Coordinates of C-alpha atoms in Angstrom, one line a residue:
M24 CA 6.3 -36.7 -113.7
L25 CA 3.2 -36.0 -116.5
L26 CA 0.8 -33.3 -116.0
S27 CA -2.0 -35.7 -115.4
S28 CA 0.1 -37.2 -112.3
S29 CA 0.6 -33.7 -111.0
V30 CA -3.3 -33.1 -110.5
Q31 CA -3.9 -36.3 -109.1
R32 CA -1.2 -35.7 -106.5
L33 CA -3.6 -32.4 -106.2
R34 CA -5.8 -34.3 -103.7
S35 CA -3.5 -35.6 -101.5
Y36 CA -1.9 -32.0 -100.8
T37 CA -5.2 -30.0 -100.3
A38 CA -5.3 -31.2 -96.7
V39 CA -1.7 -30.1 -96.1
R40 CA -2.2 -26.6 -97.4
A41 CA -5.6 -26.2 -96.0
G42 CA -4.0 -25.8 -92.6
S43 CA -2.1 -23.0 -93.3
A44 CA -3.1 -19.6 -91.6
R45 CA -2.7 -17.6 -94.7
L46 CA -3.5 -19.0 -98.0
A47 CA -2.8 -16.8 -100.8
R48 CA -4.3 -13.8 -102.6
R49 CA -0.9 -11.9 -101.7
G50 CA 0.6 -15.4 -100.2
Y51 CA 2.5 -16.3 -103.2
A52 CA 2.8 -15.0 -106.5
S53 CA 1.9 -17.9 -108.0
T54 CA -0.8 -18.9 -106.3
A55 CA -2.3 -14.3 -107.2
M56 CA -5.3 -13.3 -106.7
P57 CA -6.5 -9.5 -107.0
P58 CA -4.9 -8.0 -104.1
N59 CA -8.0 -6.4 -102.5
V60 CA -7.1 -5.8 -98.5
N61 CA -4.7 -8.1 -97.2
L62 CA -2.4 -7.3 -94.3
P63 CA 0.8 -8.0 -94.3
Q64 CA 2.7 -11.1 -93.3
A65 CA 5.2 -12.1 -90.1
K66 CA 5.6 -15.3 -91.4
T67 CA 5.5 -17.2 -94.8
G68 CA 2.2 -19.3 -95.6
V69 CA 2.6 -22.8 -97.6
P70 CA 3.7 -22.6 -100.9
N71 CA 1.3 -23.9 -103.3
Y72 CA 3.8 -26.8 -104.6
A73 CA 0.5 -28.7 -106.2
L74 CA 1.3 -25.5 -108.9
F75 CA 4.6 -25.6 -109.1
E76 CA 4.3 -29.0 -109.6
Q77 CA 2.0 -28.7 -112.2
R78 CA 3.8 -25.6 -113.9
L79 CA 6.7 -28.2 -113.8
A80 CA 4.9 -30.8 -115.8
M81 CA 4.4 -28.4 -118.6
V82 CA 7.8 -26.9 -118.9
R83 CA 9.6 -30.5 -118.5
S84 CA 7.0 -32.0 -121.5
L85 CA 7.0 -28.6 -123.6
V86 CA 9.8 -27.1 -123.3
F87 CA 12.9 -29.6 -122.0
Q88 CA 11.3 -33.0 -123.9
D89 CA 11.3 -34.4 -120.4
R90 CA 15.2 -35.0 -119.6
P91 CA 16.2 -34.9 -116.0
M92 CA 16.3 -31.8 -114.1
T93 CA 18.4 -30.5 -111.5
L94 CA 16.9 -28.5 -108.8
A95 CA 17.4 -25.3 -109.7
E96 CA 15.7 -25.3 -112.9
K97 CA 13.1 -27.0 -111.3
I98 CA 12.3 -24.1 -109.1
L99 CA 13.3 -21.5 -111.6
Y100 CA 10.9 -23.2 -114.3
A101 CA 8.2 -23.3 -112.3
H102 CA 7.9 -19.4 -111.9
L103 CA 8.3 -19.4 -115.7
D104 CA 5.7 -16.3 -116.3
S105 CA 4.6 -18.3 -119.5
P106 CA 6.0 -21.3 -120.3
E107 CA 3.9 -22.0 -123.1
S108 CA 5.7 -19.1 -124.8
L109 CA 8.8 -20.2 -123.8
G110 CA 9.3 -22.2 -127.8
S111 CA 12.3 -23.5 -127.7
T112 CA 14.9 -25.2 -124.6
P113 CA 16.3 -22.3 -122.8
V114 CA 20.1 -21.7 -123.8
R115 CA 21.7 -21.2 -120.5
G116 CA 24.1 -18.4 -120.4
E117 CA 21.8 -16.6 -123.5
T118 CA 18.0 -17.0 -123.1
Y119 CA 16.3 -14.9 -121.2
L120 CA 13.6 -15.9 -119.1
N121 CA 10.6 -14.1 -117.4
L122 CA 10.3 -14.8 -113.5
R123 CA 7.2 -14.2 -111.2
P124 CA 9.4 -14.2 -107.9
D125 CA 7.1 -15.2 -105.1
R126 CA 8.6 -12.3 -102.8
V127 CA 10.1 -9.3 -102.4
A128 CA 12.7 -8.0 -99.2
M129 CA 14.2 -5.0 -98.9
Q130 CA 16.8 -3.7 -97.2
D131 CA 16.9 0.5 -95.5
A132 CA 19.9 1.8 -97.5
S133 CA 18.2 0.3 -101.1
A134 CA 14.8 0.3 -100.1
P135 CA 13.8 4.2 -100.1
M136 CA 14.5 4.6 -104.3
A137 CA 12.8 1.3 -104.6
L138 CA 9.7 2.7 -103.0
Q139 CA 9.7 5.8 -104.5
Q140 CA 9.9 4.6 -107.7
F141 CA 6.9 2.0 -106.5
A142 CA 4.1 5.0 -105.8
L143 CA 4.9 5.8 -109.5
A144 CA 2.7 2.4 -110.2
N145 CA -0.4 4.3 -108.7
M146 CA -0.8 0.5 -106.8
P147 CA -2.9 -0.1 -103.6
Q148 CA -0.7 -2.7 -102.7
T149 CA 2.1 -4.6 -103.8
A150 CA 1.1 -7.4 -105.7
I151 CA 3.3 -10.1 -104.0
P152 CA 4.5 -10.1 -100.3
A153 CA 7.3 -7.9 -99.6
S154 CA 9.1 -6.6 -96.2
I155 CA 11.5 -4.2 -95.4
H156 CA 14.4 -4.4 -92.7
C157 CA 16.0 -1.8 -90.8
D158 CA 19.7 -3.0 -90.6
H159 CA 22.1 -0.9 -92.6
L160 CA 22.0 2.5 -91.0
I161 CA 22.8 1.4 -87.3
E162 CA 26.6 2.3 -86.8
A163 CA 28.7 0.0 -84.2
W164 CA 29.8 2.8 -81.3
E165 CA 28.8 2.4 -77.7
G166 CA 26.9 -0.9 -78.7
G167 CA 23.7 -2.9 -78.1
E168 CA 20.5 -0.8 -77.8
S169 CA 22.5 2.7 -77.7
D170 CA 23.5 2.2 -81.1
V171 CA 20.3 1.6 -82.4
T172 CA 19.2 4.4 -80.4
H173 CA 21.2 7.0 -82.2
S174 CA 20.5 5.3 -85.5
W175 CA 17.2 7.0 -84.8
Q176 CA 18.7 10.4 -84.1
T177 CA 20.7 9.9 -87.5
S178 CA 18.7 8.1 -90.2
R179 CA 14.8 8.8 -88.4
E180 CA 13.6 10.8 -91.8
T181 CA 14.3 7.5 -93.7
Y182 CA 13.3 5.2 -91.1
E183 CA 9.4 7.3 -91.1
F184 CA 9.6 7.3 -94.7
L185 CA 10.2 3.0 -94.6
Q186 CA 7.3 2.4 -92.1
A187 CA 5.2 4.8 -93.8
A188 CA 5.7 3.6 -97.1
A189 CA 5.2 -0.2 -95.7
A190 CA 2.1 0.6 -94.1
K191 CA 0.5 2.4 -97.3
Y192 CA 1.3 -0.6 -99.5
G193 CA 0.9 -3.2 -97.1
I194 CA 4.4 -4.4 -96.5
A195 CA 5.9 -6.1 -93.3
F196 CA 7.9 -3.6 -91.8
W197 CA 11.2 -4.6 -89.5
K198 CA 12.7 -1.6 -87.2
P199 CA 16.0 -0.8 -86.3
G200 CA 17.2 -3.2 -83.7
A201 CA 15.0 -6.4 -85.0
G202 CA 18.1 -7.8 -87.0
I203 CA 19.7 -8.8 -90.1
I204 CA 17.6 -9.1 -92.8
H205 CA 18.9 -12.2 -94.2
Q206 CA 18.5 -13.9 -90.7
I207 CA 15.2 -12.5 -90.7
V208 CA 13.9 -13.7 -94.2
L209 CA 15.6 -17.2 -93.2
E210 CA 13.5 -17.1 -89.5
N211 CA 10.1 -16.2 -91.3
Y212 CA 9.7 -15.9 -95.2
A213 CA 11.9 -18.5 -96.2
A214 CA 10.0 -21.5 -98.2
P215 CA 11.7 -24.5 -100.2
G216 CA 11.4 -24.4 -104.0
T217 CA 10.1 -20.7 -103.8
L218 CA 11.7 -17.6 -105.8
M219 CA 12.4 -14.3 -104.2
V220 CA 14.1 -11.5 -105.4
G221 CA 16.3 -9.2 -103.0
T222 CA 18.0 -5.9 -103.0
D223 CA 20.7 -7.5 -101.5
S224 CA 23.7 -9.2 -102.7
H225 CA 23.7 -11.2 -99.8
T226 CA 20.2 -12.3 -100.5
P227 CA 20.9 -15.6 -101.5
N228 CA 21.6 -16.7 -97.9
A229 CA 17.8 -17.6 -98.0
G230 CA 18.9 -21.0 -100.8
G231 CA 20.1 -22.7 -96.9
L232 CA 16.2 -23.6 -96.6
G233 CA 16.1 -24.7 -100.6
M234 CA 15.0 -20.5 -101.5
L235 CA 16.3 -19.7 -105.3
A236 CA 17.2 -15.9 -103.4
I237 CA 18.9 -13.7 -106.0
G238 CA 20.0 -10.0 -105.2
V239 CA 18.5 -7.7 -107.3
G240 CA 18.9 -3.9 -107.8
G241 CA 15.8 -1.6 -106.7
A242 CA 14.1 -1.1 -110.5
D243 CA 13.9 -5.2 -110.4
A244 CA 12.4 -5.1 -107.0
V245 CA 9.7 -2.7 -108.1
D246 CA 9.2 -4.4 -111.3
A247 CA 7.8 -7.9 -108.9
M248 CA 6.0 -5.9 -106.6
A249 CA 4.1 -4.3 -109.3
G250 CA 3.7 -7.5 -110.6
I251 CA 5.4 -7.2 -113.8
P252 CA 7.5 -10.3 -114.9
W253 CA 11.5 -10.2 -113.9
E254 CA 13.6 -10.8 -116.3
L255 CA 16.7 -13.4 -115.8
K256 CA 19.2 -14.6 -118.5
A257 CA 19.2 -18.4 -117.7
P258 CA 21.9 -19.2 -115.6
R259 CA 24.8 -21.4 -116.0
L260 CA 24.8 -24.5 -113.6
L261 CA 27.6 -25.3 -111.4
G262 CA 27.1 -28.7 -109.2
V263 CA 29.0 -28.6 -106.0
Q264 CA 29.3 -32.3 -104.3
L265 CA 29.8 -32.8 -100.9
R266 CA 31.2 -36.2 -99.4
G267 CA 32.3 -36.6 -96.0
H268 CA 32.1 -35.1 -92.7
L269 CA 33.6 -32.4 -91.0
G270 CA 36.3 -32.3 -88.9
P271 CA 36.1 -31.3 -85.0
W272 CA 37.3 -27.9 -85.6
C273 CA 35.9 -27.5 -89.0
S274 CA 32.5 -25.8 -89.9
P275 CA 30.3 -25.2 -92.8
K276 CA 31.9 -21.8 -93.6
D277 CA 35.4 -23.7 -93.6
I278 CA 33.4 -25.0 -97.2
I279 CA 32.7 -21.5 -99.0
L280 CA 36.0 -20.1 -97.9
H281 CA 37.6 -23.2 -99.4
L282 CA 35.3 -22.8 -102.4
V283 CA 35.6 -19.5 -102.9
G284 CA 39.1 -19.7 -102.6
Q285 CA 38.7 -22.0 -106.1
L286 CA 36.7 -20.3 -107.7
T287 CA 38.2 -16.6 -107.2
V288 CA 35.9 -13.7 -106.9
K289 CA 34.8 -13.9 -110.7
G290 CA 34.6 -17.3 -111.1
G291 CA 31.0 -18.5 -110.1
T292 CA 29.5 -15.2 -112.4
G293 CA 26.1 -16.3 -114.6
Y294 CA 26.0 -19.4 -112.7
I295 CA 23.3 -20.7 -110.2
I296 CA 25.4 -23.3 -107.4
E297 CA 23.4 -26.2 -106.7
Y298 CA 25.0 -28.6 -103.7
F299 CA 24.6 -32.2 -103.7
G300 CA 25.7 -35.5 -102.5
E301 CA 25.5 -37.3 -99.3
G302 CA 27.5 -34.9 -97.3
V303 CA 24.7 -32.1 -97.4
N304 CA 22.6 -34.2 -94.6
S305 CA 25.7 -33.6 -92.3
L306 CA 25.0 -30.2 -92.7
S307 CA 22.2 -27.8 -90.5
C308 CA 20.0 -25.5 -92.1
T309 CA 21.5 -22.4 -90.8
G310 CA 25.5 -23.9 -92.1
M311 CA 23.6 -24.2 -95.7
A312 CA 22.5 -20.9 -95.5
T313 CA 26.3 -19.5 -94.6
I314 CA 27.1 -21.6 -97.8
C315 CA 24.7 -20.1 -99.7
N316 CA 25.4 -16.5 -98.7
M317 CA 28.8 -16.4 -99.6
G318 CA 28.2 -17.8 -102.9
A319 CA 27.8 -13.8 -103.9
E320 CA 31.7 -13.8 -103.2
V321 CA 32.1 -15.7 -106.6
G322 CA 29.7 -13.4 -109.0
A323 CA 27.2 -16.4 -108.4
T324 CA 23.4 -15.7 -109.1
T325 CA 22.5 -17.4 -106.4
S326 CA 23.1 -20.9 -104.7
V327 CA 20.7 -23.6 -103.5
F328 CA 20.7 -26.8 -101.4
P329 CA 17.7 -29.5 -102.2
Y330 CA 15.6 -30.0 -98.9
G331 CA 15.9 -32.3 -96.6
P332 CA 16.3 -33.3 -92.5
A333 CA 17.9 -30.3 -91.6
M334 CA 15.3 -27.9 -93.2
R335 CA 12.7 -30.0 -91.8
R336 CA 14.1 -29.2 -88.1
Y337 CA 14.9 -25.5 -88.8
L338 CA 11.2 -25.0 -90.1
K339 CA 9.1 -26.7 -87.0
A340 CA 11.8 -24.5 -85.0
T341 CA 11.1 -21.1 -86.4
E342 CA 7.4 -22.0 -86.0
R343 CA 6.6 -23.1 -89.8
A344 CA 5.5 -26.7 -89.5
K345 CA 2.8 -26.6 -92.6
V346 CA 5.6 -25.0 -94.8
S347 CA 7.4 -28.2 -93.4
E348 CA 5.0 -30.7 -94.0
G349 CA 4.3 -28.8 -97.9
A350 CA 8.2 -29.4 -99.1
D351 CA 8.0 -33.0 -97.5
W352 CA 4.8 -33.6 -99.6
A353 CA 6.6 -32.1 -103.0
Q354 CA 10.2 -33.6 -101.9
S355 CA 11.1 -36.1 -104.3
D356 CA 9.3 -34.8 -107.4
Y357 CA 10.0 -30.9 -107.0
L358 CA 12.3 -30.2 -104.7
A359 CA 15.3 -32.1 -105.3
A360 CA 17.3 -33.1 -109.0
D361 CA 16.1 -35.8 -110.7
A362 CA 17.8 -39.1 -109.3
A363 CA 19.0 -39.5 -113.2
V364 CA 21.1 -36.1 -112.7
Q365 CA 22.6 -37.6 -108.7
A366 CA 23.4 -40.3 -110.1
S367 CA 25.3 -38.6 -114.1
P368 CA 25.8 -34.9 -112.3
E369 CA 28.5 -34.3 -115.8
K370 CA 25.5 -34.8 -117.9
Y371 CA 23.4 -31.8 -116.6
Y372 CA 25.2 -29.6 -114.5
D373 CA 28.3 -27.0 -117.0
K374 CA 30.5 -27.6 -114.2
V375 CA 31.4 -29.7 -111.1
I376 CA 33.8 -29.7 -108.3
D377 CA 34.0 -32.5 -105.3
I378 CA 34.6 -31.4 -102.4
D379 CA 36.0 -34.1 -99.3
L380 CA 34.7 -32.6 -96.3
S381 CA 36.6 -34.8 -94.1
K382 CA 40.0 -33.6 -96.1
L383 CA 39.0 -30.0 -95.3
E384 CA 40.9 -27.9 -92.4
P385 CA 39.9 -24.7 -90.7
S386 CA 41.3 -21.3 -92.9
F387 CA 41.3 -17.9 -93.3
N388 CA 40.5 -16.0 -96.2
G389 CA 42.4 -12.3 -97.0
P390 CA 43.6 -9.6 -96.7
F391 CA 41.8 -7.4 -98.7
T392 CA 40.0 -9.9 -101.0
P393 CA 37.7 -13.0 -100.0
D394 CA 39.3 -15.7 -102.2
L395 CA 42.9 -15.7 -101.2
N396 CA 41.9 -19.2 -99.0
T397 CA 44.8 -20.2 -96.8
P398 CA 44.3 -23.1 -94.4
L399 CA 44.9 -22.4 -91.2
S400 CA 48.2 -25.0 -91.0
Q401 CA 49.9 -22.3 -93.6
I402 CA 48.3 -19.1 -92.0
K403 CA 51.7 -18.2 -89.6
D404 CA 54.2 -18.9 -92.5
A405 CA 52.2 -17.1 -94.6
A406 CA 51.8 -13.9 -92.4
K407 CA 55.8 -13.4 -91.9
T408 CA 56.2 -14.2 -95.7
N409 CA 53.9 -11.5 -97.0
G410 CA 54.9 -9.3 -93.5
W411 CA 51.0 -9.7 -92.3
P412 CA 51.2 -8.4 -88.4
Q413 CA 50.1 -11.2 -86.6
D414 CA 49.2 -9.7 -83.4
V415 CA 45.2 -9.1 -83.5
K416 CA 43.4 -5.6 -82.8
A417 CA 40.0 -6.8 -83.1
A418 CA 38.4 -10.2 -83.5
L419 CA 34.6 -9.9 -84.1
I420 CA 31.6 -12.2 -84.6
G421 CA 28.7 -12.0 -86.3
S422 CA 26.9 -10.4 -89.8
C423 CA 24.0 -12.5 -91.8
T424 CA 26.8 -14.6 -92.8
N425 CA 27.7 -16.3 -89.1
S426 CA 25.3 -15.4 -86.4
S427 CA 22.8 -18.0 -85.7
Y428 CA 22.0 -19.7 -82.7
Q429 CA 24.6 -22.7 -83.7
D430 CA 26.9 -20.1 -85.0
L431 CA 27.2 -18.7 -81.6
S432 CA 26.8 -21.5 -79.4
R433 CA 30.0 -23.9 -80.6
A434 CA 32.1 -20.4 -79.9
A435 CA 30.5 -20.2 -77.0
S436 CA 31.5 -23.6 -75.6
I437 CA 34.9 -22.6 -76.3
A438 CA 34.5 -19.3 -74.4
R439 CA 32.9 -21.1 -71.3
Q440 CA 36.4 -23.1 -71.3
A441 CA 38.3 -19.8 -71.0
A442 CA 36.6 -18.3 -68.3
A443 CA 36.3 -21.1 -65.9
R444 CA 40.2 -21.0 -66.3
G445 CA 40.2 -17.4 -65.5
V446 CA 40.9 -16.6 -69.2
R447 CA 40.0 -13.2 -71.0
V448 CA 41.0 -11.3 -74.4
P449 CA 44.0 -9.9 -73.8
E450 CA 44.7 -6.4 -73.8
G451 CA 45.0 -4.5 -76.8
T452 CA 42.3 -7.3 -78.8
Q453 CA 38.7 -6.1 -78.9
F454 CA 36.4 -8.8 -79.1
L455 CA 32.6 -7.6 -80.4
V456 CA 29.8 -9.6 -80.7
A457 CA 26.5 -9.0 -83.0
P458 CA 23.2 -11.5 -82.7
G459 CA 21.8 -11.8 -85.7
S460 CA 18.4 -10.9 -85.1
E461 CA 16.0 -10.2 -81.6
Q462 CA 15.6 -14.1 -81.3
I463 CA 18.7 -14.6 -81.5
R464 CA 19.7 -12.4 -79.3
A465 CA 16.8 -13.2 -76.8
T466 CA 17.9 -17.1 -76.9
M467 CA 21.5 -16.6 -76.7
E468 CA 21.1 -14.5 -73.8
R469 CA 18.3 -16.8 -72.1
D470 CA 20.8 -19.8 -73.0
G471 CA 23.6 -18.3 -71.2
M472 CA 26.1 -17.4 -74.6
M473 CA 26.4 -14.1 -74.2
E474 CA 27.6 -14.0 -70.4
A475 CA 30.3 -16.7 -71.6
F476 CA 31.5 -14.0 -73.9
E477 CA 31.1 -11.2 -71.6
A478 CA 33.0 -12.9 -68.7
I479 CA 35.9 -13.2 -71.4
G480 CA 36.0 -9.5 -72.3
A481 CA 33.0 -9.4 -74.9
K482 CA 31.0 -6.2 -76.2
K483 CA 27.7 -7.0 -77.7
L484 CA 26.5 -4.8 -80.6
A485 CA 23.4 -4.1 -82.2
N486 CA 20.9 -6.7 -84.0
A487 CA 22.2 -5.4 -87.1
C488 CA 24.9 -5.9 -90.0
G489 CA 27.5 -3.0 -88.2
P490 CA 31.2 -3.2 -89.0
C491 CA 31.0 -6.0 -91.6
I492 CA 29.5 -3.3 -94.0
G493 CA 31.6 -0.3 -92.9
Q494 CA 29.1 0.5 -90.1
W495 CA 31.8 0.5 -87.0
N496 CA 33.1 3.9 -85.0
R497 CA 36.0 2.0 -84.1
S498 CA 36.7 2.7 -80.7
D499 CA 40.7 3.0 -81.8
E500 CA 41.1 5.9 -83.2
K501 CA 45.0 5.6 -84.0
V502 CA 44.6 3.0 -86.3
V503 CA 42.1 4.3 -88.3
Q504 CA 43.6 8.3 -88.2
E505 CA 46.7 7.1 -89.1
K506 CA 45.8 4.5 -91.5
L507 CA 48.1 2.3 -89.5
P508 CA 48.5 -1.6 -90.4
N509 CA 47.0 -4.0 -88.3
T510 CA 44.9 -7.1 -88.2
I511 CA 41.5 -8.0 -87.5
V512 CA 39.8 -11.7 -87.5
S513 CA 35.8 -12.0 -88.3
S514 CA 32.9 -14.0 -89.4
F515 CA 32.0 -11.7 -92.1
N516 CA 31.7 -12.3 -95.7
R517 CA 33.9 -9.7 -97.1
N518 CA 36.8 -7.4 -96.5
F519 CA 38.0 -5.4 -99.6
R520 CA 40.8 -3.0 -98.5
A521 CA 39.2 -0.3 -96.3
R522 CA 35.9 -2.0 -96.1
N523 CA 35.0 -2.3 -92.3
D524 CA 36.8 0.9 -90.7
G525 CA 37.5 3.0 -93.2
N526 CA 41.6 2.1 -92.9
P527 CA 42.8 0.9 -96.4
N528 CA 45.4 -0.4 -94.3
T529 CA 42.8 -2.9 -92.5
L530 CA 43.9 -6.5 -93.1
N531 CA 40.9 -8.4 -92.3
F532 CA 40.7 -12.0 -92.4
L533 CA 37.4 -13.8 -92.9
T534 CA 36.7 -17.1 -90.9
S535 CA 34.7 -19.0 -88.8
P536 CA 32.6 -17.7 -85.3
E537 CA 35.1 -20.8 -84.0
M538 CA 38.6 -19.8 -85.4
V539 CA 37.4 -16.2 -84.2
M540 CA 36.9 -17.2 -81.1
L541 CA 40.1 -18.8 -80.5
T542 CA 42.3 -15.3 -82.1
A543 CA 40.2 -13.5 -80.0
L544 CA 41.6 -15.5 -76.8
S545 CA 45.3 -15.9 -78.1
G546 CA 45.4 -12.2 -79.7
K547 CA 47.5 -13.8 -82.8
L548 CA 46.5 -15.1 -86.1
G549 CA 47.3 -18.3 -86.4
F550 CA 46.2 -20.1 -83.1
D551 CA 46.2 -23.5 -83.4
P552 CA 44.3 -25.9 -80.8
E553 CA 45.9 -28.8 -82.2
I554 CA 49.2 -27.7 -81.9
D555 CA 49.0 -24.1 -79.5
T556 CA 47.5 -23.6 -75.7
L557 CA 46.2 -21.2 -73.7
R558 CA 47.9 -20.0 -70.1
D559 CA 45.6 -19.7 -67.8
A560 CA 44.6 -17.2 -64.6
E561 CA 47.9 -19.5 -63.1
G562 CA 50.3 -19.8 -65.5
N563 CA 49.1 -23.1 -66.2
E564 CA 49.1 -24.2 -70.0
L565 CA 45.3 -24.6 -71.3
N566 CA 44.3 -27.3 -73.8
L567 CA 41.2 -26.5 -75.5
E568 CA 38.9 -28.9 -76.6
P569 CA 36.4 -28.9 -80.1
P570 CA 33.3 -26.7 -79.8
A571 CA 30.4 -28.0 -78.9
G572 CA 27.3 -26.5 -80.0
D573 CA 23.2 -27.3 -80.5
E574 CA 22.4 -26.9 -84.2
L575 CA 18.8 -25.3 -82.7
P576 CA 17.9 -24.1 -78.8
A577 CA 16.5 -27.2 -77.1
K578 CA 13.9 -25.4 -75.3
G579 CA 12.7 -23.3 -78.5
Y580 CA 13.6 -19.9 -80.0
E581 CA 12.3 -16.8 -77.4
A582 CA 10.6 -14.2 -79.4
G583 CA 12.6 -11.1 -77.5
R584 CA 11.5 -7.3 -76.9
A585 CA 7.8 -7.0 -78.0
E586 CA 9.0 -3.7 -79.7
Y587 CA 11.1 -5.4 -82.0
Q588 CA 8.2 -7.5 -84.0
P589 CA 7.3 -6.2 -87.2
I590 CA 4.9 -3.4 -87.6
L591 CA 1.5 -5.8 -90.1
K592 CA -0.3 -2.5 -90.6
Y593 CA -2.0 -1.7 -93.6
D594 CA -3.7 1.2 -94.7
S595 CA -3.8 2.5 -98.3
D596 CA -4.7 5.8 -97.4
T597 CA -1.2 6.5 -95.3
E598 CA 0.3 9.7 -95.9
I599 CA 3.7 9.5 -97.1
K600 CA 4.7 12.9 -96.1
Y601 CA 7.5 15.2 -97.6
D602 CA 9.7 17.4 -96.0
P603 CA 10.8 19.8 -98.6
N604 CA 14.2 20.7 -97.4
S605 CA 14.8 17.2 -97.4
R606 CA 18.5 16.2 -98.9
Y607 CA 17.3 12.5 -99.7
F608 CA 12.9 12.2 -100.4
A609 CA 10.8 13.8 -102.7
P610 CA 8.1 12.9 -104.5
M611 CA 8.8 11.4 -107.9
Q612 CA 7.0 12.8 -110.7
P613 CA 6.6 9.6 -113.9
F614 CA 8.6 10.3 -117.1
P615 CA 6.7 11.8 -120.1
R616 CA 5.2 8.9 -122.0
W617 CA 8.1 7.4 -124.8
D618 CA 7.3 9.2 -128.4
G619 CA 8.7 6.0 -130.3
K620 CA 12.0 8.0 -131.4
D621 CA 15.1 7.4 -130.2
Y622 CA 17.0 9.7 -128.0
V623 CA 19.7 11.7 -129.0
N624 CA 22.1 13.7 -127.5
L625 CA 22.4 11.7 -124.0
P626 CA 25.3 12.3 -122.1
I627 CA 27.4 9.4 -121.2
L628 CA 27.9 8.6 -117.9
I629 CA 30.2 6.1 -117.6
K630 CA 32.3 4.4 -120.8

C-alpha cells in the first residue's frame, strides 16, 4: 500500500482511535510525546495503526521495493527507529535492526536489576509504558492465599523495592497473587500489531493476540524504557501452515508439542515463527497464546498469529473493544501477511512446515527435554521400553502456558464426569491446579470449575508460576530427599532435569490440561480415553466423553478481589529506600565516562 493511500485511510481511522480513553503521550512508543505526568495503565489504549501503516508504506517503498511482506516483517519494520536510514534490504540473520518497542513487561525475579540500572538514566518516567508482575517468588506449598502470604515473608524486600520503583517511574505494579505475567499481559496489555519486550523467555505468549512479543535480558528492557533504540538481528522466518481441525481429545497444546518434537530445542533459533492457513481460524485466542508461548522451547525469537475473529472476541471479552475496532480497521493491510505470501509461502519464508490438525493426536513431551514427543497411542510402550515409571505421583495443571478459562473449563468437564460417578484421584497421586490470574481464579470459582476439581481431590495453588519454574515445596519429601525416580505430568512448558522439584530423577511429561486430568484420575501414564476406562465408586466401568469447554465465559470475566488489581501510582518524588545491610539491593553508581581507549588485562569470566 502506498504512503498516499495510508494518509487517506487515516481519516476513517480517526473516529475509531478517538474513542480510546488513553491515546498516547506514553500510550505507545510509536506515538511518543514528552512524558510529562502520565499514570501507568490498567488496560492498553488503541494503537496508532494509521502511523504503523504509514511507516510500513515507507519501508515497502524504500527498503523492500514493494515486494510482498509477511505479517512478522510488517510489524517488525513498522517499528524501525529510522526506516529511511536502513538503506538496503536487510539480510535475514545478518543485518541488525534498531527498533522502537511499544511496551516493556517485567517479572519480579528479573525486574530488580533492570530497575536499578534504569535509575542511572535519571529520567522522571519510563519513555514507554511498562509493567511489573510479581509471580516468580511465590513458592507452592500449602496452597492459595497461604503461599502468597508466605512470599511476603520471604521476599518483602524485593516486593517493596519494586513497588517503590514502580511508583517513582510510573510503572504499573501487579502484586503477588495477581497472576502470571504472560496471562496478565494477554488480558490487559497485548494488542495486535504492536511490539513488546519482556524480561522472561515466555514473553512470546502475547503472539496469540497478534503482538510481536520478545523475551530479552534486563539491559535490553532498560534501553527500551530509557527511549534508546533496541537492537535485534533481523530474524529468519519460519512459516507454519495449519490445515483442518483438531480432534475431540486434542488441544492447541498438541500442535506445539508436535512442532517442538519436529524442530528440537535448537531448530527455531534465530527465527520468528509465523502461523497461517485456514486451520488458524479454528483456534481460540488463548489457544494461540499457548502455541506461541512454547515457541521459546525451540529457541525462536518469537511467534505470532494473524489477527482474526478469535482475537476480536477475546479483546471484547477483556474490555478492549476499541482496540478490536482499531485492529479491524488495520486487518487487511497491516495485521496479516500479504495475499501473495499466503498463496506462495515458500517464496517468502525461509522454511515452511505444514501441519494437518486432523491427523494430530494427544501427546506427551519428555522426560528431561521438551522436544521428545511421544503420541498418546505410543506412550505406554515407550514407558516400558525406556523404564519410565508408569505410576504418576503428581499431576499439575497451570503455568503461563495452560491456565486460561478455556483450558480449565475443558479439564473441569472431565472432572465433573468423574465426580458424578464418585471417582477421585487415587491415593498416591497429587493433583494441583494453579489459575493463571486473579481474573481466571474468580471466574472459574464463580462458574463451578474449582468445585469440580476439588470434588475429585484437587489442591488449588496461588495465581503464580509455582512448580513450573521450580517454586514447589513438594509434599512427597521422600521422593525429593532420596532423589527417587518418579513420574509427574504437567501442562507446563519446560521439563529439564531437576527443574520442577530439585530432584534430578523426577520425570516430567509435558502435555495438555485434558491429558493431565485423565492421568490424574487414572494415576497411570498413558491412559487413553478411547480405549481405557475408569472404575466408579461401585466398581462399574466409566467411559469418559470428550471434553467440552467454553472459549470465553458466557457471563463475562470476574475482576476478582480488589487487593489484586494493579497499583497505578506515579509520584516522581517517591523515595526508594535501601537497607545498608541488604544482601540484594544497593544504589548503583554510574560507570566512569569511557576515555576512548581499549580495555586491557580484563579477567575472563567465561569461555
